[in-house]
XYZ file of C-alpha atoms in Angstrom:
777
model
C -14.794 -30.888 -10.024
C -12.036 -30.300 -7.487
C -10.459 -26.968 -6.609
C -7.173 -28.020 -8.073
C -8.483 -28.718 -11.532
C -11.370 -28.568 -13.973
C -13.400 -31.353 -15.565
C -12.040 -33.434 -18.414
C -10.560 -31.240 -21.164
C -12.645 -32.721 -23.962
C -15.887 -32.431 -22.061
C -15.134 -28.862 -20.956
C -14.131 -27.834 -24.471
C -17.360 -29.269 -25.884
C -19.370 -27.340 -23.325
C -17.576 -24.091 -24.092
C -18.175 -24.476 -27.838
C -21.825 -25.307 -27.223
C -22.370 -22.320 -24.958
C -20.533 -20.045 -27.378
C -22.729 -21.112 -30.251
C -25.904 -20.778 -28.229
C -25.038 -17.307 -26.902
C -23.936 -15.740 -30.174
C -25.730 -12.646 -31.472
C -28.910 -13.643 -33.273
C -29.122 -10.795 -35.773
C -25.909 -10.454 -37.713
C -27.684 -8.435 -40.441
C -31.085 -7.242 -41.713
C -32.724 -7.584 -45.129
C -35.158 -4.881 -46.227
C -38.448 -5.940 -47.829
C -41.168 -3.913 -49.495
C -44.727 -4.751 -48.478
C -47.726 -2.706 -49.650
C -45.664 0.427 -49.989
C -44.065 0.129 -46.562
C -40.564 -1.077 -45.683
C -40.112 -4.202 -43.549
C -36.862 -5.623 -42.201
C -36.092 -9.305 -41.705
C -33.081 -10.553 -39.719
C -31.065 -13.077 -41.699
C -28.066 -15.270 -40.965
C -27.083 -18.791 -39.975
C -27.802 -18.435 -36.274
C -30.907 -16.248 -36.096
C -34.064 -17.685 -34.594
C -35.897 -19.869 -37.156
C -39.175 -17.975 -36.643
C -37.765 -14.818 -38.274
C -38.449 -16.689 -41.481
C -42.158 -15.898 -40.915
C -41.854 -12.557 -39.069
C -40.507 -9.078 -39.845
C -39.624 -5.738 -38.249
C -41.165 -2.416 -39.205
C -38.505 -0.534 -37.243
C -35.068 -2.063 -37.530
C -34.059 -0.418 -34.238
C -37.013 -1.838 -32.293
C -36.571 -5.561 -31.834
C -39.538 -5.859 -29.479
C -42.163 -4.936 -32.078
C -42.583 -7.930 -34.454
C -45.003 -8.171 -37.404
C -46.490 -11.506 -38.548
C -45.973 -12.152 -42.288
C -49.371 -13.892 -42.564
C -51.907 -11.744 -40.744
C -49.674 -8.630 -40.530
C -50.520 -8.243 -36.839
C -47.803 -6.528 -34.797
C -47.067 -7.912 -31.331
C -44.849 -6.430 -28.638
C -42.638 -8.781 -26.701
C -40.081 -9.863 -29.240
C -39.803 -13.040 -31.283
C -40.882 -15.254 -28.349
C -44.371 -13.688 -28.204
C -44.623 -13.818 -31.992
C -43.975 -17.580 -31.834
C -46.883 -18.101 -29.457
C -49.066 -15.995 -31.775
C -48.293 -18.139 -34.833
C -48.339 -21.490 -32.981
C -51.751 -20.531 -31.538
C -50.571 -21.054 -27.952
C -53.261 -19.602 -25.720
C -52.239 -17.037 -23.157
C -51.193 -13.400 -23.440
C -51.489 -13.114 -27.231
C -54.093 -13.751 -29.900
C -53.746 -16.657 -32.349
C -52.939 -16.261 -36.046
C -55.619 -17.941 -38.206
C -53.811 -17.481 -41.517
C -50.801 -19.788 -41.059
C -50.925 -22.555 -43.724
C -50.948 -26.143 -42.429
C -47.633 -27.128 -44.020
C -45.954 -24.024 -42.555
C -47.475 -24.780 -39.124
C -45.859 -28.243 -39.178
C -42.486 -26.645 -40.027
C -42.958 -24.155 -37.183
C -43.706 -26.949 -34.687
C -40.560 -28.842 -35.722
C -38.406 -25.712 -35.343
C -39.963 -24.948 -31.939
C -39.315 -28.472 -30.611
C -35.712 -28.349 -31.850
C -35.147 -25.078 -29.995
C -36.582 -26.571 -26.781
C -34.282 -29.593 -27.088
C -31.197 -27.400 -27.570
C -32.107 -25.275 -24.564
C -32.685 -28.378 -22.421
C -29.304 -29.818 -23.436
C -27.602 -26.534 -22.566
C -29.293 -26.316 -19.159
C -28.435 -29.939 -18.402
C -24.787 -29.362 -19.252
C -24.587 -26.223 -17.102
C -26.403 -27.929 -14.216
C -23.977 -30.849 -14.375
C -21.028 -28.461 -14.150
C -22.669 -26.561 -11.283
C -23.299 -29.822 -9.450
C -19.634 -30.776 -9.784
C -18.691 -27.440 -8.235
C -21.296 -27.862 -5.500
C -19.971 -31.333 -4.735
C -16.698 -29.714 -3.771
C -18.474 -27.180 -1.537
C -20.625 -29.888 0.069
C -17.517 -31.957 0.656
C -16.185 -29.067 2.750
C -19.392 -29.063 4.814
C -19.182 -32.851 5.234
C -15.588 -32.694 6.420
C -16.430 -29.809 8.754
C -19.250 -31.781 10.405
C -17.274 -35.019 10.603
C -19.931 -37.017 8.765
C -19.014 -40.079 6.750
C -19.090 -40.071 2.978
C -22.440 -41.509 1.622
C -21.965 -45.156 0.733
C -25.378 -46.187 -0.639
C -27.322 -44.837 -3.570
C -30.167 -43.808 -1.255
C -27.821 -41.721 0.898
C -26.295 -40.132 -2.183
C -29.671 -39.253 -3.663
C -30.770 -37.829 -0.310
C -27.679 -35.655 -0.227
C -28.276 -34.489 -3.781
C -31.893 -33.585 -3.056
C -30.784 -31.433 -0.126
C -28.216 -29.453 -2.068
C -30.390 -26.421 -2.450
C -31.613 -26.330 1.140
C -30.226 -23.135 2.664
C -29.817 -22.247 6.283
C -32.228 -19.405 6.838
C -31.370 -16.721 9.353
C -33.878 -14.747 11.347
C -33.625 -11.536 13.342
C -32.295 -13.377 16.408
C -29.358 -14.748 14.379
C -28.303 -11.263 13.316
C -28.882 -9.902 16.809
C -26.396 -12.278 18.386
C -23.939 -12.669 15.498
C -20.540 -11.035 15.942
C -19.082 -8.548 13.491
C -16.079 -9.740 11.430
C -13.794 -7.425 13.435
C -14.969 -8.945 16.730
C -14.610 -12.469 15.367
C -11.014 -11.849 14.312
C -10.113 -10.412 17.744
C -11.816 -13.371 19.436
C -9.925 -15.795 17.248
C -6.599 -14.337 18.409
C -7.382 -14.874 22.095
C -9.427 -18.091 22.071
C -8.842 -21.427 20.405
C -11.753 -23.778 19.993
C -11.020 -27.311 21.098
C -13.081 -29.979 19.393
C -13.069 -33.706 18.796
C -13.682 -32.844 15.149
C -10.434 -30.880 14.841
C -9.124 -33.318 12.229
C -12.267 -32.879 10.152
C -12.056 -29.081 10.535
C -8.509 -29.137 9.207
C -9.503 -31.218 6.203
C -12.450 -28.898 5.507
C -10.213 -25.843 5.790
C -7.614 -27.384 3.464
C -10.284 -27.904 0.850
C -11.781 -24.413 1.315
C -8.464 -22.576 1.053
C -7.787 -24.360 -2.229
C -10.730 -22.447 -3.689
C -9.340 -19.208 -2.243
C -5.916 -20.005 -3.684
C -7.429 -20.752 -7.081
C -9.125 -17.347 -7.017
C -5.719 -15.731 -6.361
C -3.907 -17.717 -9.052
C -6.470 -17.393 -11.829
C -6.906 -13.628 -11.350
C -3.257 -12.712 -10.851
C -3.778 -11.328 -7.333
C -0.500 -10.516 -5.474
C 0.227 -12.807 -2.547
C 0.682 -9.935 -0.071
C -3.068 -9.236 -0.378
C -3.490 -12.177 2.022
C -1.796 -10.033 4.708
C -4.328 -7.220 4.455
C -6.878 -6.678 7.180
C -9.672 -6.251 4.634
C -9.017 -9.729 3.191
C -9.351 -11.307 6.635
C -12.518 -9.324 7.312
C -13.977 -10.501 3.995
C -13.319 -14.162 4.808
C -14.784 -13.719 8.297
C -17.897 -11.995 6.906
C -18.491 -14.821 4.409
C -18.105 -17.420 7.148
C -20.524 -15.527 9.397
C -23.124 -15.353 6.608
C -23.032 -19.087 6.031
C -23.711 -21.147 2.880
C -25.027 -19.813 -0.448
C -23.971 -16.180 -0.170
C -24.806 -14.492 -3.470
C -21.603 -12.718 -4.547
C -21.677 -9.041 -5.593
C -22.177 -8.490 -9.298
C -19.896 -6.540 -11.612
C -22.351 -3.639 -11.562
C -22.677 -3.673 -7.759
C -18.924 -3.482 -7.293
C -18.523 -0.806 -9.932
C -21.362 1.532 -8.925
C -23.394 1.215 -5.687
C -20.769 -0.505 -3.507
C -18.004 1.860 -4.628
C -20.301 4.796 -3.933
C -21.102 3.506 -0.424
C -17.424 2.979 0.357
C -16.601 6.444 -0.930
C -19.213 8.047 1.327
C -18.026 5.936 4.270
C -14.418 7.024 3.723
C -15.399 10.678 3.453
C -17.301 10.326 6.725
C -14.185 8.975 8.441
C -12.200 11.974 7.208
C -14.728 14.651 8.118
C -12.818 15.428 11.305
C -9.697 16.214 9.261
C -11.448 19.119 7.556
C -12.592 20.574 10.877
C -9.093 20.215 12.365
C -7.314 21.975 9.511
C -9.745 24.894 9.672
C -8.942 25.285 13.372
C -5.175 24.719 13.448
C -4.060 24.747 9.809
C -2.492 22.006 7.736
C 0.360 20.986 5.468
C -0.145 20.440 1.755
C 1.995 17.528 0.553
C 2.858 16.920 -3.075
C 5.144 14.500 -4.833
C 5.507 13.382 -8.423
C 6.804 10.110 -9.757
C 7.236 8.323 -13.052
C 6.049 4.747 -13.410
C 7.522 2.014 -15.567
C 5.539 3.267 -18.557
C 7.008 6.770 -18.194
C 3.707 8.253 -17.031
C 4.118 11.140 -14.601
C 1.643 11.140 -11.708
C 1.470 13.824 -9.021
C -0.250 13.064 -5.716
C -1.772 15.802 -3.554
C -2.403 15.167 0.155
C -3.264 17.212 3.228
C -1.756 16.541 6.664
C -3.029 17.729 10.044
C -2.756 16.485 13.627
C -5.333 13.753 12.871
C -3.230 12.257 10.085
C -2.847 12.465 6.324
C -5.700 12.645 3.819
C -5.338 11.929 0.118
C -7.255 14.396 -2.034
C -6.443 13.559 -5.628
C -3.916 12.290 -8.140
C -3.078 14.172 -11.327
C -1.732 12.530 -14.470
C 0.840 15.105 -15.548
C 2.313 13.089 -18.401
C 1.442 15.809 -20.924
C 2.820 18.629 -18.806
C 6.307 19.995 -19.021
C 8.219 19.149 -15.833
C 9.036 22.772 -15.163
C 8.903 24.729 -11.941
C 6.271 27.061 -13.403
C 3.857 24.226 -14.195
C 4.413 22.614 -10.813
C 3.714 25.990 -9.217
C 0.425 26.306 -11.096
C -0.685 22.876 -9.872
C 0.344 23.635 -6.279
C -1.273 27.060 -6.375
C -4.591 25.675 -7.630
C -4.542 22.991 -4.952
C -3.849 25.549 -2.196
C -6.780 27.561 -3.525
C -8.982 24.462 -3.319
C -8.020 23.761 0.310
C -8.174 27.442 1.269
C -5.108 29.648 1.676
C -6.033 30.588 5.249
C -6.007 26.881 6.183
C -2.557 26.122 4.720
C 0.588 26.793 6.755
C 3.176 25.037 4.630
C 3.618 23.166 1.374
C 5.972 20.172 1.570
C 7.537 18.715 -1.580
C 10.641 16.752 -2.472
C 13.958 18.452 -3.189
C 13.930 18.318 -6.995
C 14.982 21.525 -8.700
C 11.565 22.012 -10.307
C 9.839 21.690 -6.915
C 12.328 24.068 -5.281
C 11.564 26.689 -7.926
C 7.812 26.108 -7.600
C 8.059 26.486 -3.818
C 9.911 29.767 -4.058
C 7.378 31.199 -6.522
C 4.548 30.056 -4.248
C 6.046 31.876 -1.253
C 6.211 35.084 -3.277
C 2.633 34.886 -4.566
C 1.230 33.689 -1.224
C 3.437 35.331 1.452
C 1.540 33.752 4.370
C 2.546 30.228 3.315
C 5.888 28.484 3.898
C 7.490 26.102 1.432
C 9.428 23.298 3.150
C 11.545 20.574 1.508
C 10.827 16.987 2.586
C 13.084 16.048 5.508
C 12.891 12.307 4.762
C 14.062 12.888 1.194
C 16.892 15.103 2.404
C 18.027 12.503 4.947
C 17.917 9.790 2.300
C 20.150 11.949 0.102
C 22.593 12.246 3.016
C 22.651 8.450 3.349
C 23.136 8.139 -0.399
C 26.107 10.529 -0.318
C 27.637 8.608 2.598
C 27.182 5.434 0.560
C 29.487 6.898 -2.101
C 32.468 7.154 0.277
C 34.877 4.422 -0.962
C 35.080 2.498 2.310
C 31.288 2.501 2.771
C 30.637 1.727 -0.883
C 32.953 -1.271 -0.721
C 31.283 -2.846 2.304
C 27.827 -2.309 0.798
C 28.919 -4.034 -2.416
C 30.384 -6.970 -0.526
C 27.359 -7.203 1.734
C 24.987 -7.240 -1.227
C 26.926 -10.003 -2.949
C 27.167 -12.048 0.264
C 23.483 -11.788 1.128
C 22.501 -12.270 -2.515
C 24.533 -15.463 -2.689
C 22.939 -16.867 0.466
C 19.378 -16.062 -0.630
C 19.867 -17.476 -4.135
C 21.283 -20.856 -3.059
C 19.005 -23.243 -1.201
C 21.729 -25.036 0.761
C 23.347 -21.791 1.908
C 19.969 -20.304 2.874
C 18.859 -23.341 4.877
C 22.218 -23.564 6.631
C 22.163 -19.854 7.456
C 18.673 -20.101 8.955
C 19.814 -23.065 11.046
C 22.803 -21.202 12.522
C 20.900 -17.922 13.063
C 17.819 -19.618 14.589
C 15.738 -18.611 11.528
C 16.702 -14.935 11.734
C 16.553 -13.325 8.278
C 19.447 -11.172 7.071
C 17.434 -8.785 4.891
C 15.366 -6.086 6.619
C 13.319 -3.791 4.427
C 13.204 -0.078 5.226
C 11.147 2.879 4.110
C 13.907 3.933 1.709
C 16.599 2.116 -0.218
C 19.380 3.368 2.058
C 17.419 2.629 5.217
C 17.280 -0.955 3.925
C 21.042 -0.861 3.450
C 21.605 0.227 7.045
C 19.150 -2.273 8.522
C 20.631 -5.172 6.566
C 24.222 -4.226 7.424
C 23.137 -3.935 11.054
C 21.586 -7.415 10.916
C 24.734 -8.833 9.301
C 26.857 -7.307 12.047
C 24.620 -8.760 14.767
C 24.868 -12.201 13.168
C 28.641 -12.019 12.639
C 29.458 -14.798 15.100
C 26.732 -17.092 13.750
C 27.771 -16.493 10.148
C 31.390 -17.252 10.974
C 30.365 -20.484 12.712
C 28.281 -21.403 9.680
C 31.041 -20.874 7.115
C 33.617 -22.768 9.231
C 31.319 -25.672 10.156
C 31.819 -29.183 8.803
C 28.296 -29.050 7.392
C 29.301 -26.164 5.118
C 32.914 -27.115 4.366
C 31.937 -30.636 3.271
C 29.156 -29.391 1.010
C 29.462 -29.049 -2.744
C 28.569 -25.345 -2.538
C 31.637 -24.586 -0.396
C 33.904 -25.832 -3.179
C 32.309 -23.703 -5.903
C 33.870 -20.305 -6.781
C 30.972 -18.217 -5.432
C 30.832 -20.322 -2.262
C 34.542 -19.773 -1.687
C 34.098 -16.046 -2.244
C 31.272 -15.859 0.289
C 33.404 -17.741 2.835
C 36.322 -15.344 2.248
C 34.107 -12.302 2.854
C 32.683 -13.647 6.130
C 36.189 -14.475 7.410
C 37.645 -11.172 6.187
C 38.351 -8.832 9.170
C 38.264 -5.721 6.986
C 34.682 -6.496 5.912
C 33.470 -6.322 9.498
C 35.652 -3.277 10.203
C 34.097 -1.477 7.230
C 30.615 -2.566 8.303
C 31.144 -1.064 11.763
C 32.541 2.089 10.148
C 29.453 2.489 7.929
C 26.992 1.717 10.734
C 28.516 4.324 13.050
C 27.980 6.987 10.401
C 24.553 5.915 9.190
C 22.908 4.865 12.470
C 22.096 8.324 13.902
C 20.739 9.526 10.537
C 18.461 6.492 10.234
C 17.165 7.289 13.727
C 16.301 10.818 12.584
C 14.632 9.328 9.499
C 12.545 7.169 11.820
C 11.475 10.305 13.708
C 10.410 12.384 10.687
C 8.564 9.519 9.024
C 5.872 9.154 11.684
C 2.527 10.925 12.016
C 1.357 10.361 15.566
C 4.071 12.563 17.020
C 4.839 15.325 14.476
C 8.559 15.992 14.187
C 8.496 19.781 13.694
C 9.316 20.381 17.359
C 12.273 17.971 17.280
C 14.018 18.097 13.896
C 16.276 21.099 14.676
C 17.604 19.582 17.912
C 17.944 15.983 16.780
C 20.037 16.907 13.746
C 22.577 18.469 16.112
C 22.407 15.413 18.344
C 22.913 13.114 15.353
C 26.139 14.928 14.426
C 27.329 14.752 18.023
C 26.544 11.028 18.127
C 28.638 10.426 14.995
C 31.559 12.295 16.566
C 31.375 10.194 19.742
C 31.045 6.967 17.739
C 34.485 7.710 16.231
C 35.933 8.748 19.615
C 36.023 12.398 18.487
C 38.673 11.499 15.897
C 38.084 14.274 13.351
C 39.927 12.429 10.631
C 37.324 9.638 10.739
C 34.102 11.665 11.006
C 34.978 14.835 9.079
C 33.709 13.581 5.701
C 30.358 12.547 7.181
C 29.714 15.900 8.863
C 30.632 17.727 5.661
C 27.956 15.744 3.787
C 25.357 16.382 6.509
C 26.065 20.122 6.771
C 25.937 20.545 2.995
C 22.442 19.058 2.784
C 21.175 20.558 6.049
C 22.250 24.143 5.456
C 20.906 24.422 1.910
C 17.723 22.356 2.233
C 16.573 21.534 5.752
C 17.493 24.649 7.729
C 14.136 26.441 7.939
C 12.316 29.042 10.133
C 9.590 26.517 11.018
C 12.228 24.123 12.366
C 13.749 26.671 14.747
C 10.302 27.928 15.784
C 9.332 24.359 16.617
C 12.512 23.990 18.659
C 11.781 27.195 20.629
C 8.134 26.305 21.294
C 8.914 22.734 22.365
C 8.887 22.932 26.197
C 11.184 19.913 26.411
C 14.035 21.889 24.842
C 13.097 25.454 25.798
C 13.205 24.937 29.561
C 16.450 22.914 29.442
C 18.422 25.482 27.402
C 18.940 28.692 29.410
C 20.788 30.320 26.486
C 18.074 29.774 23.894
C 17.142 33.483 23.763
C 20.762 34.314 22.949
C 20.657 32.257 19.761
C 19.828 34.872 17.130
C 19.192 32.236 14.470
C 16.472 30.610 16.582
C 14.849 33.863 17.731
C 14.815 35.370 14.230
C 13.159 32.230 12.856
C 10.549 32.322 15.614
C 9.655 35.967 14.937
C 9.396 35.293 11.203
C 6.911 32.472 11.849
C 4.868 34.649 14.221
C 4.589 37.378 11.582
C 3.476 34.932 8.886
C 0.984 33.012 10.995
C -0.649 36.002 12.699
C -3.878 37.525 11.437
C -2.795 41.158 11.879
C -0.383 43.429 13.779
C -2.516 43.418 16.932
C -2.308 39.631 17.003
C 1.504 39.839 16.716
C 1.675 42.245 19.681
C -0.402 39.892 21.815
C 1.778 36.936 20.915
C 4.938 38.802 21.971
C 3.332 39.752 25.291
C 2.368 36.160 25.951
C 5.879 34.980 25.117
C 6.981 36.612 28.377
C 4.596 34.359 30.301
C 6.000 31.303 28.506
C 9.596 32.358 29.245
C 9.075 32.681 32.990
C 6.850 29.570 33.152
C 3.947 31.635 34.427
C 0.266 30.784 34.699
C -0.394 27.078 33.953
C 3.095 26.586 32.476
C 4.501 26.454 36.021
C 2.131 23.797 37.324
C 3.768 20.621 38.611
C 1.777 18.539 36.133
C 2.800 20.841 33.264
C 6.497 20.600 34.159
C 6.311 16.811 34.334
C 4.391 16.586 31.048
C 7.070 18.554 29.132
C 8.877 15.297 28.347
C 5.961 12.867 28.451
C 3.447 14.082 25.860
C 3.739 15.620 22.421
C 4.449 19.372 22.384
C 1.185 20.208 20.570
C -0.853 18.316 23.174
C 1.087 20.069 25.942
C 0.092 23.465 24.545
C -3.543 22.377 24.233
C -3.562 21.361 27.908
C -1.627 24.201 29.502
C -1.596 27.133 27.061
C -5.164 28.340 27.533
C -4.102 31.484 29.474
C -2.007 32.611 26.484
C -4.504 31.932 23.651
C -2.717 33.857 20.892
C 0.621 32.178 21.534
C -1.159 28.853 22.031
C -2.672 29.070 18.547
C 0.719 29.781 16.956
C 2.417 26.995 18.935
C -0.169 24.347 18.082
C -0.084 25.297 14.402
C 3.705 24.967 14.249
C 4.088 21.880 16.438
C 1.342 19.942 14.598
C 3.158 20.184 11.274
C 4.812 17.284 9.500
C 8.390 17.490 8.235
C 8.013 14.930 5.499
C 5.975 14.188 2.411
C 6.680 10.461 2.751
C 2.933 9.823 2.921
C 2.885 10.637 -0.790
C 5.379 7.897 -1.508
C 4.174 5.085 0.712
C 1.371 4.009 -1.652
C 2.821 4.425 -5.121
C 1.795 0.833 -5.844
C -1.803 1.983 -5.364
C -1.578 4.235 -8.400
C 0.522 1.774 -10.399
C -2.331 -0.716 -9.982
C -5.309 1.571 -10.506
C -3.792 3.431 -13.463
C -2.994 0.089 -15.087
C -4.314 -1.109 -18.426
C -6.946 -3.258 -16.691
C -8.607 -0.132 -15.348
C -8.225 2.063 -18.421
C -11.905 1.753 -19.394
C -13.148 3.237 -16.170
C -14.315 6.776 -16.549
C -12.096 9.375 -14.895
C -14.313 10.021 -11.867
C -14.563 6.335 -10.954
C -10.798 6.113 -11.236
C -10.399 8.997 -8.799
C -12.948 7.400 -6.448
C -11.022 4.120 -6.451
C -7.764 5.897 -5.651
C -9.446 8.000 -2.965
C -10.914 4.973 -1.180
C -7.851 2.720 -1.428
C -5.258 5.379 -0.520
C -7.172 6.950 2.380
C -8.058 3.584 3.904
C -4.338 2.704 3.850
C -3.400 6.061 5.414
C -6.012 5.629 8.149
C -4.714 2.142 8.954
C -1.194 3.531 9.167
C -2.236 6.328 11.531
C -4.193 3.941 13.776
C -1.035 1.915 14.403
C -0.569 1.696 18.178
C 3.113 2.658 18.024
C 3.893 6.361 18.345
C 6.793 5.856 15.946
C 6.094 4.007 12.717
C 8.576 1.124 12.433
C 11.185 1.889 9.836
C 11.305 -1.774 8.858
C 8.536 -2.827 6.498
C 6.714 -6.141 6.393
C 6.218 -6.232 2.629
C 9.128 -7.895 0.857
C 10.351 -6.496 -2.420
C 11.597 -9.470 -4.389
C 13.604 -7.162 -6.669
C 15.570 -5.729 -3.736
C 19.278 -5.553 -4.545
C 20.150 -7.389 -1.316
C 18.073 -10.392 -2.411
C 19.280 -10.281 -6.014
C 22.899 -9.859 -4.963
C 23.517 -7.111 -7.516
C 24.084 -3.430 -6.843
C 21.760 -1.404 -9.039
C 23.524 0.257 -11.943
C 26.951 -1.058 -11.064
C 29.110 -4.036 -11.863
C 29.972 -5.325 -8.409
C 30.250 -9.008 -9.180
C 33.992 -9.145 -8.700
C 34.138 -7.317 -5.402
C 33.660 -10.388 -3.230
C 37.108 -11.924 -3.389
C 40.434 -11.374 -5.149
C 40.733 -14.782 -6.800
C 38.712 -17.149 -8.905
C 38.662 -20.936 -8.870
C 41.886 -21.245 -10.890
C 43.745 -18.858 -8.596
C 43.983 -16.029 -11.124
C 43.556 -12.517 -9.764
C 40.199 -11.032 -10.711
C 40.290 -7.645 -9.038
C 42.717 -5.962 -6.687
C 40.997 -5.146 -3.389
C 42.942 -3.120 -0.878
C 42.569 -4.542 2.640
C 42.941 -1.994 5.407
C 43.772 -2.580 9.055
C 44.040 -6.367 8.723
C 46.529 -6.464 11.589
C 44.841 -3.950 13.872
C 42.099 -6.244 15.147
C 38.400 -5.785 14.455
C 36.582 -2.546 15.064
C 33.521 -2.880 17.248
C 30.083 -1.377 16.661
C 27.448 -1.213 19.366
C 24.063 -1.633 17.688
C 22.463 -0.615 20.984
C 24.268 2.678 20.872
C 21.344 4.585 22.319
C 22.737 4.003 25.784
C 25.779 6.157 25.153
C 25.385 8.261 22.048
C 23.490 11.202 23.494
C 20.093 10.086 22.277
C 19.111 8.508 25.591
C 17.167 11.630 26.514
C 14.930 11.204 23.476
C 13.225 7.852 23.138
C 12.277 8.553 19.528
C 15.915 8.152 18.532
C 16.582 4.737 20.011
C 19.081 2.985 17.781
C 18.205 -0.434 19.132
C 17.041 -2.783 16.422
C 13.290 -3.205 16.118
C 11.711 -6.452 17.176
C 11.021 -8.412 14.017
C 7.574 -9.472 12.958
C 8.920 -12.218 10.764
């Protein structure tokens, strides 16, 4: 049998029928008999063992205790032991002396028939196993570079050695590398061998088995990108041949339990950290494609985000009161004294729940998710007619290219295999990144659509091909793209900042929002008529949702901003927010008094704050780490500062693994009891969050590696809208399809600097670099 196919259909079908018949239940029903005043039960049916004809059960629920119909002796051990009793086979049971001779002959015939059937079954299964093993042995042969056996003696020798395993002793395990070490070694070293051709052939054959496992079990292709998949393959290779795979029970019970305990051990430090410096409770609800409402609860501290549990709220009313009850119970579970803020999305029910929570628990802040708020700003900007038009045209252009093989191959040739679609953490981040990529590839795209290779192709003469060409050569399309990028770029940079964990954004969000607005103004050369609509959108969202006491307190306690703004104490909004946070986060009035005294030391850069190293570190390390290093002489203020500056601004950690719950809450898993379901979610989600936090970059890249095949930029259709006619004003016959107003056609093309970080005011803050990320394509 080869990996790409099974044995002959007829042969395989015969085997399956045979096995099915052999493995069917042997007691479809019972017949009750009366014997000497007692009730006996006899299994009957077409496929019960023939020896039940001469044996009975006293207890229909006990199949191990069988009574002989001739001597009425009861044996324990089932029908097999009863057979040996009646056939007078010596061993672990006495012989029956009362079996008539004619019946004994019938018993012997039935016994021999059963043995023949079992032998035929075992032979069939062994033949199938051998076919599978031939494929595995072929891999080993190719790997070693040996020739295929040509004589019958060589073949028989190979067959006889099939079951010989390579035994490993203590020395093997002592010097064997862990899968993690092997993977790292493989990235830095490449083994050179004369058998490289054989190794390639062996690998090709082995990966066919891996591929078949994926295909037959419906496993998503992106699983092959996961670190755990690579570790699994490396571990199997390190073990060697004949690894016994884990059973269904092992995976479901002991292995899951071990992984759960291991994950909890990794997260033990999180619990200690939140007791010391507090934490953020993060909650977000979502509705899957089956209209089930799931609410995820997580806890964030300076060591990262920890998933605690997921609640199926499908039966609950989506009201603020119910959401409040869930949040309140979760805060109680974590411990009110350990919770500084609760972060949720900006839905009206969550806003109401947050306000009720702040009343019932006055020491806790409710904060709307900054990432969600920024995404809403980008969405509102996307509704401005000029921006909406360029997004529609861009989607249709990119969709056309990615849905036509010739156009896609030609595009990749002219762009040196640079992809046009870049996937972001939100839908509108994807829009910005893809528009930015289009703008960077403007010259290459224009060369492509004016090249002889394209113009002479059949696609260039089709209506959609002509429309795509018109868009690329349309000056207003590129003018609108630059217009949209100037407005969206600074906001996407802020989104990048708030969506990372290694450097919490609470100390930066207040300042960078002001810088983002200033950057937009400069991008439009301070022409109020061009930027006014954008700032109105930003201020509307910022003032009602994002403006928060914790944000201004973080700004004040961030040494990078505090010591560069001599007028910060004159800003009543900032000072009032700081004092409000001090009151809420202090244990009592005496603590508040001490904090205010120590603020004077911070203001004049006294004690360790004035050290040369401390002054240099103001801009080089995170604010929370700065306070841990240099705030020891002002312990009360230090505690407040670390608590505030370690807080997250976003609940995006709740959203990043929705597919986890979509998979685990699926129909395939519905038979798992509730606790196992929670354990699966806990292990999968927290392992993903830990991997995310261990990323070496301080800022999580806003571009994602996973490709969503249903993305509107790949499909070429704007979700919920009919944008098909936006590409060009005419169809193939020259009839007008839609009237599209073209602005500034004679004014030349507006320029957009995608590396705007050099001049937009963000150069003092590396977290807001607008330069495009290096692709990992």
